[in-house]
Amino acid sequence: MKYAIPKGVFDILPKDPTKEGAFRASHLWRFLEEMIHTLAREYGFREIRTPIFERTELFVRGVGESSDIVTKEMYTFEDKAGRSMTLRPEGTAAVMRAFVEKRLDQLGGKQKLYYIGPMFRYERPQAGRYRQHHQFGVEVIGDASPEQDVEVIDMLVTLYRRLGLQKLTVMLNSVGDAQTRENYRAALRAFLEPKLDTLSEESRLRFEKNVLRILDSKDPEDQKALKGAPLISQYLSEEAKEHFQRVQFLLDKIEIPYVVSEKLVRGLDYYTKTVFEVTSESLGAQNAIGAGGRYDGLTSLLGGPNLPAVGFAAGLERILHTMLEQEAALPQEPHPILYLIPIGEKSREKGFQLVHTLREEGICAEIDFHPKKVGKAIEHAANMGATYALVFGDEELTSGEIKLKHLASREEIPLNLQGLSHFLLGKQSQER
Ligand code: HAM
């Protein structure tokens, strides 16, 4: 098609008729977003909204020059004044930019912020991997304690549990401070250097710039080469080790199971100490449903006060894929409780007024302005998922006696017009 949608992005529709597109139904997105707003309120987080694009340097500096995001995945363009801009590939750097620039530290105490919004990465599209995806993210700035790490992990796991997700694994690691990572990178390079020829092409490219990412490689030859490689835990400072132990202790206390994975290093450069990733068995190759960690140096790297910080982001598409795959309870599609079918000119006028009044009372009512055949109109009402249909002609108009048709059971309910809104309000609240 000439004006087809670009690769790797999708429309969120009232309903997508295909099975693969089930996650693109807008009511599911609203449901998920509402759950997130409620969760955030309960955990004491306040919403922040940053622009969709920022100056390119922010991400180069914030996410890291050697990261895959910066080297290959950014949507970068020049604006009309020749400045380089980038569609945000993630939220953390942008939130930190806003925090530093707007001096949010002056609000006093630590700041607990959250966001929901689209992110853009030029990746090879596949199931669960998009060029525009949506994240729910949180960032806590100003608390260095392991308790804070565990509070955000707890929040993420609680969201998944509330949504009814199962078969998730929390993977946990500590990457220490910048010095630890530098020492570890050197050790890993020294270890892999003699085996460089056996590594996959991708890993050979990563060897110089981003050697830690070789650890996540799924290539069997790379995995073979990594056997006996040094572990990051051997390079942690005493303080980082204690911090990590306390994180594990606290997770045990609130009974969140986790697996320590020495290979988890994360692809963004800003992490320090705790890192985590939650994987879902229902997702296939792109199985990270959420991830995050501590990043204590970022505010000062961006020119602000030196403050500790920790956060996570979860992909909304991947949450919905998992929910659908695991047949978790989903909200009903929005539908009218009443579908009014007026017959004749007078009934149409009265029906027009009636629907207006019902809507004012908060009832989801729909009217067919020009019904041709009653049978067809009822069929249409059923297709829309309406609960009741009301055929409204001269007789009903004069007597005020009506019959509601329950579309699922075909049962007819006699009522007086006076009692209609009371009846519908009751039914509507039962349905919700
Ligand atoms: P990230 O691991 O790059 O972390 O992304 C977070 C989550 O976004 C992933 O776990 C995944 O669920 C989802 N995601 C990422 N890329 C895609 C994609 N192309 N298609 C669909 N879903 C995707 C960050 O972005 C960090 N800013 C997280 C963070 C916040 N760390 C500290 N604070």
Tab-separated table of C-alpha atoms and ligand atoms in Angstrom:
chain	number	residue	atom	x	y	z
A	1	MET	CA	0.000	0.000	0.000
A	2	LYS	CA	1.271	3.431	-0.945
A	3	TYR	CA	0.705	5.022	2.454
A	4	ALA	CA	1.407	1.941	4.563
A	5	ILE	CA	2.474	2.367	8.199
A	6	PRO	CA	6.279	2.351	8.666
A	7	LYS	CA	7.981	-0.899	9.651
A	8	GLY	CA	8.197	-1.724	13.330
A	9	VAL	CA	5.391	0.545	14.563
A	10	PHE	CA	1.684	-0.084	15.029
A	11	ASP	CA	-1.681	1.571	15.489
A	12	ILE	CA	-3.586	1.113	18.708
A	13	LEU	CA	-7.133	0.501	17.503
A	14	PRO	CA	-10.541	0.126	19.145
A	15	LYS	CA	-10.134	-3.506	18.192
A	16	ASP	CA	-7.702	-5.365	15.941
A	17	PRO	CA	-9.368	-8.238	14.133
A	18	THR	CA	-6.200	-10.384	13.888
A	19	LYS	CA	-4.946	-12.728	16.612
A	20	GLU	CA	-1.409	-11.271	16.556
A	21	GLY	CA	-2.943	-7.827	16.846
A	22	ALA	CA	-5.007	-8.548	19.956
A	23	PHE	CA	-2.609	-6.452	22.079
A	24	ARG	CA	-3.308	-3.405	19.925
A	25	ALA	CA	-6.831	-2.886	21.345
A	26	SER	CA	-7.054	0.540	22.967
A	27	HIS	CA	-9.147	-0.547	25.944
A	28	LEU	CA	-6.326	-2.893	27.018
A	29	TRP	CA	-3.875	0.007	26.949
A	30	ARG	CA	-6.186	2.170	29.048
A	31	PHE	CA	-6.675	-0.643	31.501
A	32	LEU	CA	-2.933	-1.168	31.866
A	33	GLU	CA	-2.244	2.555	32.157
A	34	GLU	CA	-4.896	2.933	34.853
A	35	MET	CA	-3.406	0.037	36.820
A	36	ILE	CA	-0.034	1.771	36.594
A	37	HIS	CA	-1.353	5.148	37.785
A	38	THR	CA	-2.996	3.449	40.768
A	39	LEU	CA	0.146	1.485	41.604
A	40	ALA	CA	2.290	4.614	41.348
A	41	ARG	CA	-0.002	6.498	43.716
A	42	GLU	CA	0.161	3.673	46.230
A	43	TYR	CA	3.952	3.556	46.111
A	44	GLY	CA	4.271	7.330	46.438
A	45	PHE	CA	5.426	8.174	42.906
A	46	ARG	CA	4.505	11.346	41.025
A	47	GLU	CA	4.159	11.634	37.282
A	48	ILE	CA	6.663	13.393	35.044
A	49	ARG	CA	6.218	13.983	31.303
A	50	THR	CA	9.249	14.926	29.262
A	51	PRO	CA	9.343	15.727	25.521
A	52	ILE	CA	9.509	13.009	22.898
A	53	PHE	CA	12.739	14.476	21.510
A	54	GLU	CA	15.835	15.917	23.152
A	55	ARG	CA	19.226	17.141	22.090
A	56	THR	CA	21.238	14.199	20.802
A	57	GLU	CA	24.154	14.865	23.202
A	58	LEU	CA	21.909	14.040	26.148
A	59	PHE	CA	21.572	10.415	25.099
A	60	VAL	CA	25.147	10.105	23.874
A	61	ARG	CA	26.369	11.284	27.257
A	62	GLY	CA	23.607	9.820	29.411
A	63	VAL	CA	23.042	6.377	27.887
A	64	GLY	CA	26.681	5.989	26.886
A	65	GLU	CA	28.717	6.265	23.718
A	66	SER	CA	29.463	2.563	23.508
A	67	SER	CA	25.908	1.333	24.117
A	68	ASP	CA	23.970	-0.324	21.278
A	69	ILE	CA	21.309	2.324	21.649
A	70	VAL	CA	23.699	5.159	20.869
A	71	THR	CA	25.855	3.383	18.299
A	72	LYS	CA	23.054	1.870	16.216
A	73	GLU	CA	19.535	2.517	17.330
A	74	MET	CA	18.812	6.217	17.611
A	75	TYR	CA	16.360	8.143	15.471
A	76	THR	CA	18.474	11.238	15.028
A	77	PHE	CA	17.663	14.195	12.808
A	78	GLU	CA	18.689	17.759	12.279
A	79	ASP	CA	16.109	20.415	13.001
A	80	LYS	CA	15.717	23.392	10.682
A	81	ALA	CA	18.354	25.335	12.610
A	82	GLY	CA	20.861	22.522	12.121
A	83	ARG	CA	20.771	21.211	15.707
A	84	SER	CA	20.964	17.484	16.190
A	85	MET	CA	17.863	16.071	17.882
A	86	THR	CA	16.960	12.502	18.817
A	87	LEU	CA	13.643	10.803	19.472
A	88	ARG	CA	14.057	9.505	22.992
A	89	PRO	CA	15.215	5.886	22.997
A	90	GLU	CA	14.576	5.554	26.749
A	91	GLY	CA	13.321	7.646	29.642
A	92	THR	CA	16.034	7.771	32.293
A	93	ALA	CA	18.399	10.280	30.664
A	94	ALA	CA	15.488	12.597	29.849
A	95	VAL	CA	14.091	12.462	33.387
A	96	MET	CA	17.557	13.198	34.794
A	97	ARG	CA	17.927	16.115	32.383
A	98	ALA	CA	14.623	17.546	33.649
A	99	PHE	CA	15.606	16.903	37.273
A	100	VAL	CA	18.932	18.704	36.916
A	101	GLU	CA	17.641	21.536	34.753
A	102	LYS	CA	14.539	22.253	36.817
A	103	ARG	CA	16.441	21.844	40.113
A	104	LEU	CA	13.974	19.300	41.426
A	105	ASP	CA	16.456	18.581	44.234
A	106	GLN	CA	15.303	21.876	45.718
A	107	LEU	CA	11.845	20.414	46.295
A	108	GLY	CA	13.477	18.721	49.259
A	109	GLY	CA	13.920	15.047	50.071
A	110	LYS	CA	14.185	12.330	47.521
A	111	GLN	CA	12.104	12.499	44.366
A	112	LYS	CA	10.056	9.499	43.244
A	113	LEU	CA	9.020	10.011	39.634
A	114	TYR	CA	7.216	7.863	37.067
A	115	TYR	CA	6.288	8.094	33.407
A	116	ILE	CA	4.400	6.253	30.703
A	117	GLY	CA	5.167	6.981	27.084
A	118	PRO	CA	6.566	5.991	23.711
A	119	MET	CA	10.288	5.334	23.146
A	120	PHE	CA	12.013	4.977	19.784
A	121	ARG	CA	14.774	2.575	18.782
A	122	TYR	CA	15.851	1.626	15.312
A	123	GLU	CA	16.007	-2.107	15.946
A	124	ARG	CA	15.254	-5.066	13.714
A	125	PRO	CA	11.521	-5.520	14.250
A	126	GLN	CA	10.283	-8.909	15.422
A	127	ALA	CA	7.641	-10.249	17.804
A	128	GLY	CA	7.908	-8.124	20.951
A	129	ARG	CA	10.491	-5.760	19.471
A	130	TYR	CA	9.301	-2.540	17.898
A	131	ARG	CA	10.745	0.700	16.619
A	132	GLN	CA	8.266	2.612	18.723
A	133	HIS	CA	7.516	0.879	21.992
A	134	HIS	CA	5.956	2.137	25.209
A	135	GLN	CA	7.478	2.096	28.645
A	136	PHE	CA	6.256	2.522	32.160
A	137	GLY	CA	9.301	3.727	34.053
A	138	VAL	CA	10.174	4.972	37.527
A	139	GLU	CA	13.205	6.879	38.775
A	140	VAL	CA	14.006	7.601	42.431
A	141	ILE	CA	16.629	10.285	42.930
A	142	GLY	CA	18.325	10.934	46.254
A	143	ASP	CA	18.361	7.605	48.091
A	144	ALA	CA	21.424	5.368	48.063
A	145	SER	CA	20.033	2.595	50.246
A	146	PRO	CA	19.494	-1.035	49.266
A	147	GLU	CA	15.946	-0.590	50.637
A	148	GLN	CA	15.310	1.798	47.771
A	149	ASP	CA	16.495	-0.748	45.199
A	150	VAL	CA	14.180	-3.323	46.685
A	151	GLU	CA	11.233	-0.938	46.839
A	152	VAL	CA	11.378	-0.425	43.066
A	153	ILE	CA	11.830	-4.140	42.357
A	154	ASP	CA	8.874	-4.830	44.655
A	155	MET	CA	6.793	-2.272	42.779
A	156	LEU	CA	7.546	-3.856	39.420
A	157	VAL	CA	6.825	-7.373	40.637
A	158	THR	CA	3.603	-6.169	42.285
A	159	LEU	CA	2.418	-4.727	38.982
A	160	TYR	CA	3.007	-8.043	37.212
A	161	ARG	CA	1.276	-9.960	39.987
A	162	ARG	CA	-1.759	-7.691	39.936
A	163	LEU	CA	-2.045	-8.239	36.223
A	164	GLY	CA	-2.042	-11.979	36.855
A	165	LEU	CA	1.271	-12.686	35.109
A	166	GLN	CA	3.016	-15.942	35.837
A	167	LYS	CA	6.265	-17.692	35.009
A	168	LEU	CA	8.386	-14.605	35.476
A	169	THR	CA	11.970	-14.660	36.711
A	170	VAL	CA	13.708	-11.784	38.459
A	171	MET	CA	17.370	-11.847	37.468
A	172	LEU	CA	19.688	-9.892	39.707
A	173	ASN	CA	23.298	-8.798	39.674
A	174	SER	CA	25.632	-6.090	40.886
A	175	VAL	CA	27.908	-4.275	38.452
A	176	GLY	CA	29.765	-2.262	41.098
A	177	ASP	CA	30.993	1.231	40.427
A	178	ALA	CA	32.621	2.702	37.305
A	179	GLN	CA	36.083	1.543	38.453
A	180	THR	CA	34.836	-2.016	39.016
A	181	ARG	CA	33.418	-2.143	35.526
A	182	GLU	CA	36.580	-0.708	34.021
A	183	ASN	CA	38.728	-3.325	35.784
A	184	TYR	CA	36.325	-6.076	34.851
A	185	ARG	CA	36.209	-4.988	31.200
A	186	ALA	CA	39.990	-5.181	31.047
A	187	ALA	CA	39.975	-8.643	32.627
A	188	LEU	CA	37.294	-9.924	30.284
A	189	ARG	CA	39.151	-8.556	27.267
A	190	ALA	CA	42.374	-10.204	28.383
A	191	PHE	CA	40.491	-13.484	28.821
A	192	LEU	CA	38.737	-13.360	25.443
A	193	GLU	CA	41.603	-12.013	23.373
A	194	PRO	CA	43.181	-15.416	22.599
A	195	LYS	CA	39.741	-16.742	21.554
A	196	LEU	CA	38.777	-13.780	19.410
A	197	ASP	CA	38.685	-15.867	16.192
A	198	THR	CA	36.071	-18.208	17.613
A	199	LEU	CA	33.651	-15.427	18.547
A	200	SER	CA	30.624	-14.513	16.443
A	201	GLU	CA	30.941	-11.504	14.191
A	202	GLU	CA	28.696	-9.432	16.471
A	203	SER	CA	30.829	-10.269	19.515
A	204	ARG	CA	34.056	-9.500	17.677
A	205	LEU	CA	32.635	-6.053	16.966
A	206	ARG	CA	31.702	-5.644	20.613
A	207	PHE	CA	35.107	-6.717	21.858
A	208	GLU	CA	36.658	-3.267	21.694
A	209	LYS	CA	33.773	-0.975	22.474
A	210	ASN	CA	31.311	-2.956	24.503
A	211	VAL	CA	32.937	-6.137	25.722
A	212	LEU	CA	30.439	-6.687	28.563
A	213	ARG	CA	27.642	-7.208	26.064
A	214	ILE	CA	29.376	-10.372	24.843
A	215	LEU	CA	28.158	-11.903	28.089
A	216	ASP	CA	24.512	-11.691	26.904
A	217	SER	CA	25.264	-13.283	23.534
A	218	LYS	CA	23.023	-16.252	22.735
A	219	ASP	CA	25.480	-17.626	20.178
A	220	PRO	CA	26.659	-21.112	21.305
A	221	GLU	CA	30.246	-20.468	20.136
A	222	ASP	CA	30.375	-17.268	22.213
A	223	GLN	CA	28.985	-19.115	25.195
A	224	LYS	CA	31.685	-21.761	24.759
A	225	ALA	CA	34.383	-19.110	24.613
A	226	LEU	CA	33.044	-17.575	27.816
A	227	LYS	CA	33.457	-20.773	29.847
A	228	GLY	CA	35.755	-20.046	32.782
A	229	ALA	CA	35.660	-16.269	32.148
A	230	PRO	CA	36.298	-13.997	35.142
A	231	LEU	CA	33.176	-12.966	37.061
A	232	ILE	CA	32.202	-9.412	37.894
A	233	SER	CA	31.552	-10.399	41.507
A	234	GLN	CA	35.322	-10.901	41.918
A	235	TYR	CA	35.831	-7.210	41.174
A	236	LEU	CA	33.244	-5.652	43.493
A	237	SER	CA	34.330	-3.347	46.314
A	238	GLU	CA	33.462	-4.339	49.900
A	239	GLU	CA	30.798	-1.654	49.954
A	240	ALA	CA	29.187	-2.847	46.724
A	241	LYS	CA	29.234	-6.435	48.003
A	242	GLU	CA	27.520	-5.454	51.250
A	243	HIS	CA	24.951	-3.436	49.340
A	244	PHE	CA	24.204	-6.408	47.110
A	245	GLN	CA	23.871	-8.771	50.057
A	246	ARG	CA	21.441	-6.441	51.760
A	247	VAL	CA	19.347	-6.225	48.558
A	248	GLN	CA	19.096	-10.020	48.532
A	249	PHE	CA	18.284	-10.130	52.240
A	250	LEU	CA	15.441	-7.628	51.784
A	251	LEU	CA	14.042	-9.430	48.749
A	252	ASP	CA	13.957	-12.606	50.843
A	253	LYS	CA	12.133	-10.706	53.583
A	254	ILE	CA	9.294	-9.736	51.281
A	255	GLU	CA	9.372	-13.109	49.562
A	256	ILE	CA	10.277	-12.035	46.072
A	257	PRO	CA	12.155	-14.906	44.443
A	258	TYR	CA	15.144	-14.008	42.270
A	259	VAL	CA	18.079	-15.598	40.517
A	260	VAL	CA	21.533	-14.059	40.760
A	261	SER	CA	22.982	-13.955	37.261
A	262	GLU	CA	26.611	-12.922	36.877
A	263	LYS	CA	26.009	-12.445	33.177
A	264	LEU	CA	23.469	-9.709	33.649
A	265	VAL	CA	25.330	-6.488	32.904
A	266	ARG	CA	22.671	-4.459	31.006
A	267	GLY	CA	23.222	-2.612	27.779
A	268	LEU	CA	23.154	0.947	29.063
A	269	ASP	CA	26.337	2.461	30.459
A	270	TYR	CA	24.945	4.327	33.439
A	271	TYR	CA	24.371	1.442	35.849
A	272	THR	CA	26.162	1.068	39.179
A	273	LYS	CA	25.693	-1.628	41.839
A	274	THR	CA	22.286	-3.327	41.590
A	275	VAL	CA	20.924	-4.289	38.163
A	276	PHE	CA	17.887	-6.455	37.460
A	277	GLU	CA	15.821	-7.775	34.628
A	278	VAL	CA	12.509	-9.602	34.725
A	279	THR	CA	12.042	-12.202	32.026
A	280	SER	CA	8.818	-13.860	30.916
A	281	GLU	CA	8.719	-17.448	29.680
A	282	SER	CA	5.831	-16.531	27.375
A	283	LEU	CA	7.780	-14.048	25.277
A	284	GLY	CA	10.253	-16.020	23.160
A	285	ALA	CA	13.515	-14.362	22.122
A	286	GLN	CA	12.639	-10.852	23.326
A	287	ASN	CA	11.884	-12.023	26.827
A	288	ALA	CA	12.736	-9.003	29.013
A	289	ILE	CA	9.447	-7.656	30.294
A	290	GLY	CA	11.077	-5.043	32.495
A	291	ALA	CA	14.515	-4.041	33.695
A	292	GLY	CA	16.427	-1.459	35.624
A	293	GLY	CA	18.989	-0.761	38.274
A	294	ARG	CA	20.923	1.804	40.215
A	295	TYR	CA	22.774	4.593	38.424
A	296	ASP	CA	24.505	6.727	41.024
A	297	GLY	CA	26.650	8.874	38.752
A	298	LEU	CA	24.149	10.155	36.225
A	299	THR	CA	22.957	13.432	37.787
A	300	SER	CA	26.532	14.662	38.178
A	301	LEU	CA	27.489	13.414	34.704
A	302	LEU	CA	24.726	15.665	33.381
A	303	GLY	CA	26.062	18.645	35.305
A	304	GLY	CA	23.827	18.429	38.371
A	305	PRO	CA	24.386	17.625	42.050
A	306	ASN	CA	25.926	14.252	42.784
A	307	LEU	CA	22.923	12.168	43.823
A	308	PRO	CA	22.253	8.448	43.913
A	309	ALA	CA	19.380	7.106	41.828
A	310	VAL	CA	17.606	3.887	40.951
A	311	GLY	CA	14.758	2.947	38.626
A	312	PHE	CA	13.288	0.575	36.089
A	313	ALA	CA	11.267	0.534	32.896
A	314	ALA	CA	8.810	-2.087	31.685
A	315	GLY	CA	7.640	-2.540	28.096
A	316	LEU	CA	3.857	-2.214	27.849
A	317	GLU	CA	3.699	-4.254	24.633
A	318	ARG	CA	5.530	-7.130	26.297
A	319	ILE	CA	3.249	-6.968	29.336
A	320	LEU	CA	0.182	-7.213	27.090
A	321	HIS	CA	1.726	-10.022	25.010
A	322	THR	CA	2.358	-11.987	28.189
A	323	MET	CA	-1.152	-11.342	29.515
A	324	LEU	CA	-2.718	-12.547	26.273
A	325	GLU	CA	-0.412	-15.524	25.974
A	326	GLN	CA	-1.131	-16.591	29.540
A	327	GLU	CA	-4.848	-15.855	29.235
A	328	ALA	CA	-4.780	-13.488	32.193
A	329	ALA	CA	-8.068	-11.756	33.078
A	330	LEU	CA	-8.657	-8.881	30.675
A	331	PRO	CA	-11.128	-6.027	30.962
A	332	GLN	CA	-14.334	-6.143	28.936
A	333	GLU	CA	-14.430	-4.184	25.733
A	334	PRO	CA	-16.319	-0.938	26.186
A	335	HIS	CA	-19.920	-1.356	25.060
A	336	PRO	CA	-23.289	0.360	25.444
A	337	ILE	CA	-25.578	-0.975	28.113
A	338	LEU	CA	-28.532	0.176	26.026
A	339	TYR	CA	-29.020	0.299	22.278
A	340	LEU	CA	-32.132	2.233	21.361
A	341	ILE	CA	-33.971	1.501	18.131
A	342	PRO	CA	-36.626	4.154	17.472
A	343	ILE	CA	-39.418	3.398	15.009
A	344	GLY	CA	-41.076	6.425	13.430
A	345	GLU	CA	-40.452	10.153	13.518
A	346	LYS	CA	-41.917	10.939	16.963
A	347	SER	CA	-40.114	8.072	18.658
A	348	ARG	CA	-36.903	9.171	17.090
A	349	GLU	CA	-37.239	12.633	18.622
A	350	LYS	CA	-38.195	11.260	22.003
A	351	GLY	CA	-35.433	8.641	21.738
A	352	PHE	CA	-32.912	11.349	20.890
A	353	GLN	CA	-33.882	13.202	24.088
A	354	LEU	CA	-33.950	10.033	26.138
A	355	VAL	CA	-30.430	9.006	25.151
A	356	HIS	CA	-29.195	12.504	25.959
A	357	THR	CA	-30.718	12.282	29.466
A	358	LEU	CA	-29.391	8.781	30.076
A	359	ARG	CA	-25.874	9.837	29.101
A	360	GLU	CA	-26.108	12.811	31.426
A	361	GLU	CA	-26.726	10.318	34.196
A	362	GLY	CA	-23.600	8.433	33.247
A	363	ILE	CA	-25.261	5.595	31.351
A	364	CYS	CA	-23.552	4.295	28.205
A	365	ALA	CA	-26.412	4.511	25.739
A	366	GLU	CA	-26.370	4.332	21.954
A	367	ILE	CA	-29.096	5.162	19.455
A	368	ASP	CA	-29.643	4.083	15.883
A	369	PHE	CA	-30.687	7.307	14.144
A	370	HIS	CA	-32.067	5.636	11.046
A	371	PRO	CA	-32.911	2.003	11.667
A	372	LYS	CA	-34.018	0.324	8.469
A	373	LYS	CA	-35.072	-3.070	9.723
A	374	VAL	CA	-35.557	-3.953	13.394
A	375	GLY	CA	-33.869	-7.356	12.941
A	376	LYS	CA	-30.760	-5.797	11.401
A	377	ALA	CA	-30.596	-3.106	14.083
A	378	ILE	CA	-30.756	-5.736	16.827
A	379	GLU	CA	-28.012	-7.703	15.124
A	380	HIS	CA	-25.900	-4.559	14.982
A	381	ALA	CA	-26.540	-3.915	18.685
A	382	ALA	CA	-25.369	-7.459	19.500
A	383	ASN	CA	-22.233	-7.003	17.389
A	384	MET	CA	-21.394	-3.847	19.309
A	385	GLY	CA	-21.622	-5.870	22.504
A	386	ALA	CA	-24.649	-3.900	23.799
A	387	THR	CA	-26.287	-5.498	26.837
A	388	TYR	CA	-29.890	-4.494	26.082
A	389	ALA	CA	-31.790	-3.343	22.996
A	390	LEU	CA	-34.939	-1.273	23.205
A	391	VAL	CA	-37.308	-1.133	20.254
A	392	PHE	CA	-39.154	2.114	20.768
A	393	GLY	CA	-42.251	2.829	18.645
A	394	ASP	CA	-45.508	4.818	18.911
A	395	GLU	CA	-47.054	2.293	21.276
A	396	GLU	CA	-44.229	2.532	23.810
A	397	LEU	CA	-44.238	6.278	23.427
A	398	THR	CA	-47.895	6.661	24.389
A	399	SER	CA	-48.125	3.960	27.047
A	400	GLY	CA	-44.685	4.424	28.597
A	401	GLU	CA	-44.533	0.635	28.903
A	402	ILE	CA	-41.358	-0.753	27.338
A	403	LYS	CA	-39.616	-4.082	26.901
A	404	LEU	CA	-35.851	-4.348	27.139
A	405	LYS	CA	-34.326	-7.181	25.200
A	406	HIS	CA	-31.353	-8.797	26.911
A	407	LEU	CA	-29.262	-9.566	23.872
A	408	ALA	CA	-27.268	-12.488	25.215
A	409	SER	CA	-30.249	-14.463	26.572
A	410	ARG	CA	-32.931	-12.962	24.294
A	411	GLU	CA	-35.030	-12.554	27.453
A	412	GLU	CA	-37.524	-9.654	27.468
A	413	ILE	CA	-37.798	-7.448	30.540
A	414	PRO	CA	-40.975	-5.369	30.912
A	415	LEU	CA	-40.354	-1.944	32.435
A	416	ASN	CA	-41.876	1.477	32.739
A	417	LEU	CA	-40.005	4.273	30.996
A	418	GLN	CA	-39.810	6.110	34.323
A	419	GLY	CA	-37.783	3.290	35.845
A	420	LEU	CA	-35.397	2.852	32.905
A	421	SER	CA	-32.430	4.885	34.091
A	422	HIS	CA	-32.550	3.415	37.600
A	423	PHE	CA	-32.568	-0.094	36.130
A	424	LEU	CA	-29.715	0.595	33.721
A	425	LEU	CA	-27.549	2.303	36.333
A	426	GLY	CA	-27.882	-0.754	38.548
A	427	LYS	CA	-26.967	-3.130	35.732
A	428	GLN	CA	-24.105	-0.969	34.596
A	429	SER	CA	-22.526	-0.898	38.026
A	430	GLN	CA	-22.893	-4.696	38.275
A	431	GLU	CA	-21.037	-5.091	34.977
A	432	ARG	CA	-18.094	-2.980	36.096
B	1	HAM	P1	15.773	-1.192	28.728
B	1	HAM	O1	16.124	-2.538	29.271
B	1	HAM	O2	16.503	-0.734	27.548
B	1	HAM	O3	15.947	-0.177	29.936
B	1	HAM	O4	14.223	-1.153	28.396
B	1	HAM	C1	13.257	-1.411	29.401
B	1	HAM	C2	12.170	-2.342	28.876
B	1	HAM	O5	11.553	-1.770	27.717
B	1	HAM	C3	12.657	-3.709	28.389
B	1	HAM	O6	12.787	-4.600	29.478
B	1	HAM	C4	11.531	-4.117	27.461
B	1	HAM	O7	10.433	-4.644	28.210
B	1	HAM	C5	11.116	-2.803	26.848
B	1	HAM	N1	11.725	-2.597	25.512
B	1	HAM	C6	12.961	-2.117	25.234
B	1	HAM	N2	13.172	-2.042	23.899
B	1	HAM	C7	12.035	-2.476	23.313
B	1	HAM	C8	11.603	-2.633	21.967
B	1	HAM	N3	12.389	-2.312	20.931
B	1	HAM	N4	10.360	-3.131	21.734
B	1	HAM	C9	9.540	-3.440	22.774
B	1	HAM	N5	9.886	-3.309	24.063
B	1	HAM	C10	11.107	-2.839	24.346
B	1	HAM	C11	15.747	1.164	29.855
B	1	HAM	O8	15.226	1.712	28.918
B	1	HAM	C12	16.143	1.894	31.116
B	1	HAM	N6	15.866	3.328	30.918
B	1	HAM	C13	15.419	1.348	32.331
B	1	HAM	C14	15.760	2.071	33.592
B	1	HAM	C15	15.043	3.048	34.191
B	1	HAM	N7	16.842	1.886	34.319
B	1	HAM	C16	16.833	2.713	35.353
B	1	HAM	N8	15.750	3.429	35.269
